[in-house]
Amino acid sequence: MPGTPITSRPSAMTAATASIWQRTRFFLGLCKLRVVALIVFTAIVGMALAVPGMIPLDALVWGTLGIGMAAAAAAAINHLLDERADRIMTRTRNRPLPSRQLSRRQALAFALALAAISMLILTLLVNPLTAVLTFASLIGYAVVYTAWLKRATPQNIVIGGAAGAAPPVLGWAAVTGEVHPYALILFLIIFVWTPPHFWALAIHRRHDYAAADVPMLPVTHGVAFTRWQILFYTIILALVTLLPWLTGMSGLAYLVGTVILNLGFLGYAIGIMRSKNEQLAMHMFNYSVVYLMALFAFLLVDHYLFSVSAQGLLLQ
């Protein structure tokens, strides 16, 4: 019929567009975008704290893009290496590879392309130091942690946490071309935050980890021992987060904010010690994500409040 080609062509185009969008969603599913967003945010805070005024635009744009793409590449490699375990675990069995939405070859090509582009951006448009540190973090997370530490020791998340703690250092290096002691304080905060953050999830998902033969602490040493370790690391975290104020890196606004946040974190750590409610560990895990974002937001707000105050004093 004369009208058939006219009506079928838009339908075919709509179907093709839907297919492209669906495939894009599968690839984005490899990137762990929520984790990448937190990584990029902490890197931006590292950039901001490295300079007294506004972040240079080129470092902000290219630095965050390169760091974000490298983090996404590491996440995609993590999907590849963890495919067998992901297929077993309830929490992860619907990821793109276990659910056959993408092939291993597609995931590998995607990860390598992201990694290569990120390294080019950071080397050519930011600085070589940031590229080297970012590459080391990528290898540390995707290979050292995922391929080796994760199945080698129940201290996997403690040792492997170094890779996840690097973003503020990367952001600082992107702006200044060096690694300052203040950047290492930011690194230390995330490094100490990682065990209680992840072990709370591991308590809630310990049966999944046991089924996948992943020696997370609650699986190898039991829930009671893990709860004590969470409390221990939370106390250390509360002390470490005072360092920005004690060293003069941040001021009163940050101190007030971090004390409030730490009271909440300690409350959860003590709560899971005293309660048998399995959901409380998951609540603590969710709070820990908000905690880190809010902590770095306080660092950012305090920095710019201090900068504005300092400029005001100079103008008087």
Coordinates of N, CA and C in Angstrom, one line a residue, residues 95-252:
R95 N 24.3 -8.0 36.3 CA 25.2 -7.1 35.7 C 25.3 -7.5 34.2
P96 N 25.8 -6.7 33.3 CA 25.8 -6.9 31.9 C 26.5 -8.2 31.4
L97 N 27.6 -8.6 32.1 CA 28.3 -9.9 31.6 C 27.6 -11.1 32.1
P98 N 27.3 -11.3 33.4 CA 26.6 -12.5 33.9 C 25.2 -12.7 33.2
S99 N 24.5 -11.6 32.9 CA 23.2 -11.7 32.2 C 23.3 -11.8 30.7
R100 N 24.5 -11.8 30.2 CA 24.8 -12.0 28.7 C 24.3 -10.8 27.9
Q101 N 24.2 -9.7 28.5 CA 23.8 -8.5 27.7 C 25.0 -8.0 26.9
L102 N 26.2 -8.3 27.3 CA 27.4 -8.0 26.5 C 28.3 -9.2 26.6
S103 N 29.2 -9.3 25.6 CA 30.1 -10.4 25.6 C 31.4 -9.9 26.3
R104 N 32.3 -10.9 26.6 CA 33.5 -10.5 27.3 C 34.4 -9.7 26.3
R105 N 34.4 -10.1 25.0 CA 35.2 -9.3 24.0 C 34.7 -7.9 24.0
Q106 N 33.4 -7.6 24.0 CA 32.9 -6.3 23.9 C 33.4 -5.5 25.2
A107 N 33.3 -6.1 26.3 CA 33.6 -5.5 27.6 C 35.1 -5.2 27.6
L108 N 36.0 -6.1 27.1 CA 37.4 -5.9 27.1 C 37.8 -4.7 26.2
A109 N 37.2 -4.7 25.0 CA 37.4 -3.6 24.0 C 37.0 -2.3 24.6
F110 N 35.9 -2.2 25.3 CA 35.4 -1.0 25.9 C 36.3 -0.5 27.0
A111 N 36.8 -1.4 27.8 CA 37.7 -1.1 28.9 C 39.0 -0.6 28.4
L112 N 39.6 -1.2 27.4 CA 40.9 -0.8 26.9 C 40.8 0.5 26.2
A113 N 39.6 0.7 25.5 CA 39.5 2.0 24.8 C 39.4 3.2 25.8
L114 N 38.6 3.0 26.9 CA 38.5 4.0 27.9 C 39.8 4.3 28.6
A115 N 40.5 3.2 28.9 CA 41.8 3.4 29.6 C 42.8 4.1 28.7
A116 N 42.9 3.8 27.4 CA 43.8 4.4 26.4 C 43.5 5.9 26.3
I117 N 42.2 6.2 26.1 CA 41.8 7.6 25.9 C 42.1 8.4 27.1
S118 N 41.8 7.8 28.3 CA 42.0 8.6 29.6 C 43.5 8.9 29.7
M119 N 44.4 7.9 29.4 CA 45.8 8.2 29.5 C 46.3 9.2 28.6
L120 N 45.7 9.2 27.3 CA 46.1 10.3 26.4 C 45.7 11.7 26.9
I121 N 44.5 11.7 27.4 CA 43.9 13.0 27.9 C 44.8 13.5 29.0
L122 N 45.1 12.7 30.0 CA 45.9 13.1 31.2 C 47.3 13.4 30.8
T123 N 47.9 12.7 29.9 CA 49.3 12.9 29.5 C 49.5 14.2 28.7
L124 N 48.6 14.3 27.7 CA 48.8 15.4 26.8 C 48.1 16.7 27.2
L125 N 47.0 16.6 28.0 CA 46.2 17.8 28.3 C 46.3 18.2 29.8
V126 N 46.8 17.3 30.6 CA 46.9 17.7 32.1 C 48.4 17.7 32.4
N127 N 49.0 16.6 32.9 CA 50.4 16.4 33.1 C 50.8 15.0 33.3
P128 N 52.0 14.6 33.0 CA 52.4 13.2 33.0 C 52.3 12.6 34.4
L129 N 52.6 13.4 35.5 CA 52.5 12.8 36.8 C 51.0 12.3 37.1
T130 N 50.0 13.1 36.8 CA 48.7 12.7 37.0 C 48.4 11.4 36.2
A131 N 48.9 11.3 35.0 CA 48.7 10.1 34.1 C 49.3 8.9 34.8
V132 N 50.5 9.0 35.3 CA 51.2 7.9 35.9 C 50.5 7.5 37.2
L133 N 50.1 8.4 38.0 CA 49.4 8.1 39.2 C 48.0 7.4 39.0
T134 N 47.3 8.0 38.0 CA 46.0 7.4 37.6 C 46.2 6.0 37.1
F135 N 47.2 5.8 36.2 CA 47.4 4.5 35.7 C 47.7 3.5 36.8
A136 N 48.6 3.9 37.8 CA 48.9 3.0 38.9 C 47.6 2.7 39.7
S137 N 46.7 3.7 39.9 CA 45.5 3.4 40.6 C 44.6 2.4 39.8
L138 N 44.6 2.6 38.5 CA 43.8 1.7 37.7 C 44.3 0.2 37.8
I139 N 45.6 0.1 37.7 CA 46.2 -1.3 37.8 C 46.0 -1.8 39.2
G140 N 46.1 -0.9 40.2 CA 46.0 -1.3 41.6 C 44.6 -1.9 41.9
Y141 N 43.5 -1.2 41.3 CA 42.2 -1.7 41.6 C 41.8 -2.9 40.7
A142 N 42.0 -2.7 39.4 CA 41.6 -3.7 38.4 C 42.4 -5.0 38.4
V143 N 43.6 -4.9 38.7 CA 44.5 -6.1 38.7 C 44.9 -6.6 40.1
V144 N 45.6 -5.7 40.8 CA 46.2 -6.1 42.1 C 45.0 -6.5 43.1
Y145 N 44.0 -5.6 43.2 CA 42.9 -6.0 44.1 C 42.0 -7.0 43.5
T146 N 41.4 -6.8 42.4 CA 40.4 -7.7 41.8 C 40.9 -9.1 41.5
A147 N 42.1 -9.1 40.8 CA 42.6 -10.4 40.3 C 43.4 -11.1 41.4
W148 N 43.9 -10.4 42.4 CA 44.8 -11.1 43.3 C 44.3 -11.0 44.8
L149 N 44.3 -9.8 45.3 CA 44.0 -9.6 46.7 C 42.6 -10.1 47.1
K150 N 41.7 -9.8 46.3 CA 40.3 -10.1 46.6 C 40.1 -11.6 47.0
R151 N 40.8 -12.5 46.4 CA 40.7 -13.9 46.7 C 41.9 -14.5 47.5
A152 N 42.8 -13.6 47.8 CA 44.0 -14.1 48.5 C 44.0 -13.9 50.0
T153 N 43.3 -12.9 50.5 CA 43.3 -12.6 51.9 C 42.1 -11.9 52.4
P154 N 41.6 -12.1 53.6 CA 40.5 -11.3 54.1 C 40.8 -9.9 54.4
Q155 N 42.1 -9.5 54.3 CA 42.5 -8.1 54.4 C 42.5 -7.4 53.1
N156 N 41.8 -8.1 52.1 CA 41.8 -7.6 50.7 C 41.4 -6.1 50.6
I157 N 40.3 -5.8 51.3 CA 39.8 -4.4 51.1 C 40.7 -3.4 51.8
V158 N 41.4 -3.8 52.9 CA 42.3 -2.9 53.6 C 43.5 -2.5 52.7
I159 N 44.1 -3.5 52.1 CA 45.3 -3.3 51.2 C 44.8 -2.7 49.9
G160 N 43.8 -3.2 49.3 CA 43.3 -2.7 48.0 C 42.7 -1.4 48.1
G161 N 42.4 -0.9 49.3 CA 41.7 0.4 49.5 C 42.6 1.5 49.1
A162 N 43.9 1.3 48.9 CA 44.9 2.3 48.5 C 44.5 2.9 47.1
A163 N 44.1 2.0 46.2 CA 43.7 2.4 44.9 C 42.5 3.3 44.9
G164 N 41.5 2.9 45.7 CA 40.3 3.7 45.8 C 40.5 5.0 46.5
A165 N 41.6 5.2 47.3 CA 41.8 6.4 48.1 C 42.6 7.4 47.3
A166 N 43.0 7.1 46.0 CA 43.9 8.0 45.3 C 43.3 9.2 44.6
P167 N 42.0 9.2 44.3 CA 41.4 10.4 43.6 C 41.7 11.8 44.0
P168 N 41.7 12.1 45.4 CA 42.1 13.4 45.8 C 43.5 13.8 45.4
V169 N 44.4 12.8 45.5 CA 45.8 13.0 45.2 C 45.9 13.2 43.7
L170 N 45.1 12.5 42.9 CA 45.1 12.7 41.4 C 44.6 14.1 41.1
G171 N 43.6 14.5 41.8 CA 43.1 15.9 41.5 C 44.1 17.0 41.9
W172 N 44.7 16.8 43.0 CA 45.8 17.7 43.5 C 46.9 17.8 42.5
A173 N 47.3 16.6 42.0 CA 48.4 16.6 41.0 C 48.0 17.2 39.7
A174 N 46.8 17.0 39.3 CA 46.3 17.6 38.1 C 46.4 19.1 38.0
V175 N 46.3 19.8 39.2 CA 46.4 21.2 39.3 C 47.8 21.7 39.5
T176 N 48.5 21.0 40.3 CA 49.8 21.5 40.8 C 51.0 20.8 40.1
G177 N 50.8 19.6 39.6 CA 51.9 18.8 39.1 C 52.8 18.2 40.2
E178 N 52.3 18.1 41.4 CA 53.0 17.5 42.5 C 52.1 16.9 43.5
V179 N 52.6 16.1 44.4 CA 51.9 15.5 45.5 C 52.2 16.2 46.8
H180 N 51.3 16.9 47.4 CA 51.5 17.7 48.6 C 51.1 16.8 49.8
P181 N 51.7 17.0 51.0 CA 51.3 16.3 52.2 C 49.8 16.5 52.5
Y182 N 49.2 17.6 52.2 CA 47.8 17.8 52.4 C 47.0 16.8 51.5
A183 N 47.4 16.5 50.3 CA 46.8 15.6 49.5 C 46.8 14.2 50.1
L184 N 47.9 13.9 50.7 CA 48.1 12.6 51.4 C 47.2 12.4 52.6
I185 N 46.8 13.5 53.2 CA 45.8 13.5 54.3 C 44.5 13.1 53.7
L186 N 44.1 13.6 52.6 CA 42.9 13.3 51.9 C 42.9 11.8 51.6
F187 N 44.0 11.3 51.1 CA 44.2 9.9 50.7 C 44.0 9.1 52.0
L188 N 44.6 9.5 53.1 CA 44.5 8.7 54.3 C 43.0 8.6 54.8
I189 N 42.3 9.7 54.7 CA 40.9 9.7 55.1 C 40.1 8.6 54.4
I190 N 40.2 8.5 53.0 CA 39.5 7.5 52.3 C 40.0 6.1 52.5
F191 N 41.3 6.0 52.7 CA 41.9 4.7 53.0 C 41.4 4.1 54.2
V192 N 41.2 4.9 55.3 CA 40.7 4.4 56.6 C 39.2 4.2 56.5
W193 N 38.5 5.0 55.7 CA 37.1 4.9 55.6 C 36.7 3.6 54.9
T194 N 37.5 3.1 54.0 CA 37.1 2.0 53.1 C 36.8 0.7 53.9
P195 N 37.6 0.3 54.9 CA 37.2 -1.0 55.5 C 35.9 -1.0 56.2
P196 N 35.6 0.0 57.1 CA 34.2 0.0 57.7 C 33.1 0.1 56.7
H197 N 33.3 0.9 55.7 CA 32.3 1.1 54.6 C 32.0 -0.3 53.9
F198 N 33.1 -1.0 53.5 CA 32.9 -2.2 52.8 C 32.5 -3.4 53.6
W199 N 33.1 -3.5 54.8 CA 32.8 -4.6 55.7 C 31.3 -4.6 56.2
A200 N 30.7 -3.4 56.3 CA 29.3 -3.3 56.6 C 28.5 -4.0 55.5
L201 N 28.8 -3.8 54.2 CA 28.2 -4.5 53.1 C 28.5 -5.9 53.2
A202 N 29.7 -6.3 53.5 CA 30.1 -7.7 53.5 C 29.4 -8.5 54.5
I203 N 29.1 -7.9 55.7 CA 28.3 -8.5 56.7 C 26.9 -8.9 56.1
H204 N 26.3 -7.9 55.5 CA 24.9 -8.1 54.9 C 24.9 -9.1 53.8
R205 N 26.0 -9.2 53.0 CA 26.1 -10.1 51.9 C 27.1 -11.2 52.1
R206 N 27.3 -11.6 53.3 CA 28.3 -12.6 53.6 C 28.0 -14.0 52.9
H207 N 26.8 -14.3 52.9 CA 26.4 -15.6 52.3 C 26.7 -15.6 50.8
D208 N 26.5 -14.5 50.1 CA 26.9 -14.4 48.7 C 28.4 -14.6 48.5
Y209 N 29.2 -13.9 49.4 CA 30.6 -14.0 49.2 C 31.1 -15.4 49.5
A210 N 30.5 -16.1 50.5 CA 30.8 -17.4 50.8 C 30.5 -18.4 49.6
A211 N 29.4 -18.2 49.0 CA 29.0 -19.0 47.8 C 30.0 -18.8 46.7
A212 N 30.5 -17.5 46.5 CA 31.4 -17.2 45.4 C 32.8 -17.5 45.8
D213 N 33.1 -18.0 47.0 CA 34.4 -18.4 47.5 C 35.3 -17.1 47.5
V214 N 34.8 -16.0 48.0 CA 35.5 -14.8 48.2 C 35.8 -14.6 49.7
P215 N 37.0 -14.6 50.1 CA 37.3 -14.6 51.6 C 37.2 -13.3 52.3
M216 N 36.0 -12.7 52.2 CA 35.7 -11.5 52.9 C 35.8 -11.7 54.5
L217 N 36.1 -10.7 55.2 CA 36.3 -10.9 56.7 C 35.1 -11.6 57.4
P218 N 33.9 -11.2 57.1 CA 32.8 -11.9 57.8 C 32.7 -13.4 57.5
V219 N 33.2 -13.8 56.3 CA 33.2 -15.2 55.9 C 34.3 -16.0 56.6
T220 N 35.5 -15.4 56.7 CA 36.6 -16.1 57.3 C 36.7 -16.0 58.8
H221 N 36.3 -14.9 59.3 CA 36.5 -14.6 60.8 C 35.2 -14.4 61.5
G222 N 34.1 -14.5 60.8 CA 32.8 -14.4 61.5 C 32.3 -12.9 61.7
V223 N 31.0 -12.8 61.9 CA 30.4 -11.5 62.0 C 30.8 -10.7 63.2
A224 N 30.9 -11.4 64.3 CA 31.3 -10.7 65.6 C 32.7 -10.0 65.5
F225 N 33.6 -10.8 64.9 CA 35.0 -10.2 64.8 C 35.0 -9.0 63.8
T226 N 34.2 -9.1 62.7 CA 34.1 -8.1 61.8 C 33.5 -6.8 62.4
R227 N 32.5 -7.0 63.2 CA 31.9 -5.8 63.9 C 32.9 -5.1 64.8
W228 N 33.8 -5.8 65.5 CA 34.8 -5.2 66.3 C 35.8 -4.4 65.4
Q229 N 36.1 -5.0 64.2 CA 37.1 -4.4 63.3 C 36.4 -3.1 62.7
I230 N 35.1 -3.1 62.5 CA 34.4 -1.9 62.0 C 34.5 -0.8 63.0
L231 N 34.3 -1.2 64.3 CA 34.3 -0.2 65.4 C 35.8 0.4 65.5
F232 N 36.7 -0.5 65.4 CA 38.1 -0.1 65.5 C 38.5 0.9 64.4
Y233 N 38.2 0.6 63.2 CA 38.5 1.4 62.1 C 37.7 2.7 62.1
T234 N 36.5 2.7 62.6 CA 35.6 3.9 62.7 C 36.2 4.9 63.7
I235 N 36.8 4.3 64.8 CA 37.4 5.2 65.8 C 38.7 5.8 65.1
I236 N 39.5 5.1 64.4 CA 40.6 5.6 63.7 C 40.2 6.7 62.7
L237 N 39.1 6.4 62.0 CA 38.6 7.3 61.0 C 38.2 8.7 61.7
A238 N 37.6 8.6 62.8 CA 37.2 9.8 63.5 C 38.4 10.6 63.9
L239 N 39.5 10.0 64.2 CA 40.7 10.7 64.6 C 41.4 11.2 63.3
V240 N 41.5 10.4 62.3 CA 42.2 10.8 61.1 C 41.5 12.1 60.4
T241 N 40.1 12.1 60.5 CA 39.4 13.2 59.9 C 39.6 14.5 60.6
L242 N 40.3 14.5 61.8 CA 40.6 15.7 62.5 C 41.9 16.4 61.9
L243 N 42.6 15.6 61.1 CA 43.9 16.1 60.6 C 43.8 17.3 59.8
P244 N 42.8 17.5 58.9 CA 42.8 18.7 58.1 C 42.7 19.9 59.0
W245 N 41.9 19.8 60.1 CA 41.8 21.0 61.0 C 43.1 21.1 61.9
L246 N 43.6 20.0 62.3 CA 44.8 20.1 63.2 C 46.0 20.6 62.4
T247 N 46.1 20.4 61.1 CA 47.3 20.9 60.3 C 47.0 22.2 59.7
G248 N 45.9 22.8 60.0 CA 45.6 24.1 59.4 C 45.1 24.1 58.0
M249 N 44.8 22.9 57.5 CA 44.4 22.7 56.1 C 42.9 23.2 56.0
S250 N 42.1 23.0 57.0 CA 40.7 23.4 57.1 C 40.4 24.1 58.4
G251 N 39.3 24.8 58.4 CA 38.9 25.6 59.6 C 37.7 25.0 60.4
L252 N 37.1 25.9 61.1 CA 36.0 25.6 62.0 C 34.8 25.0 61.3

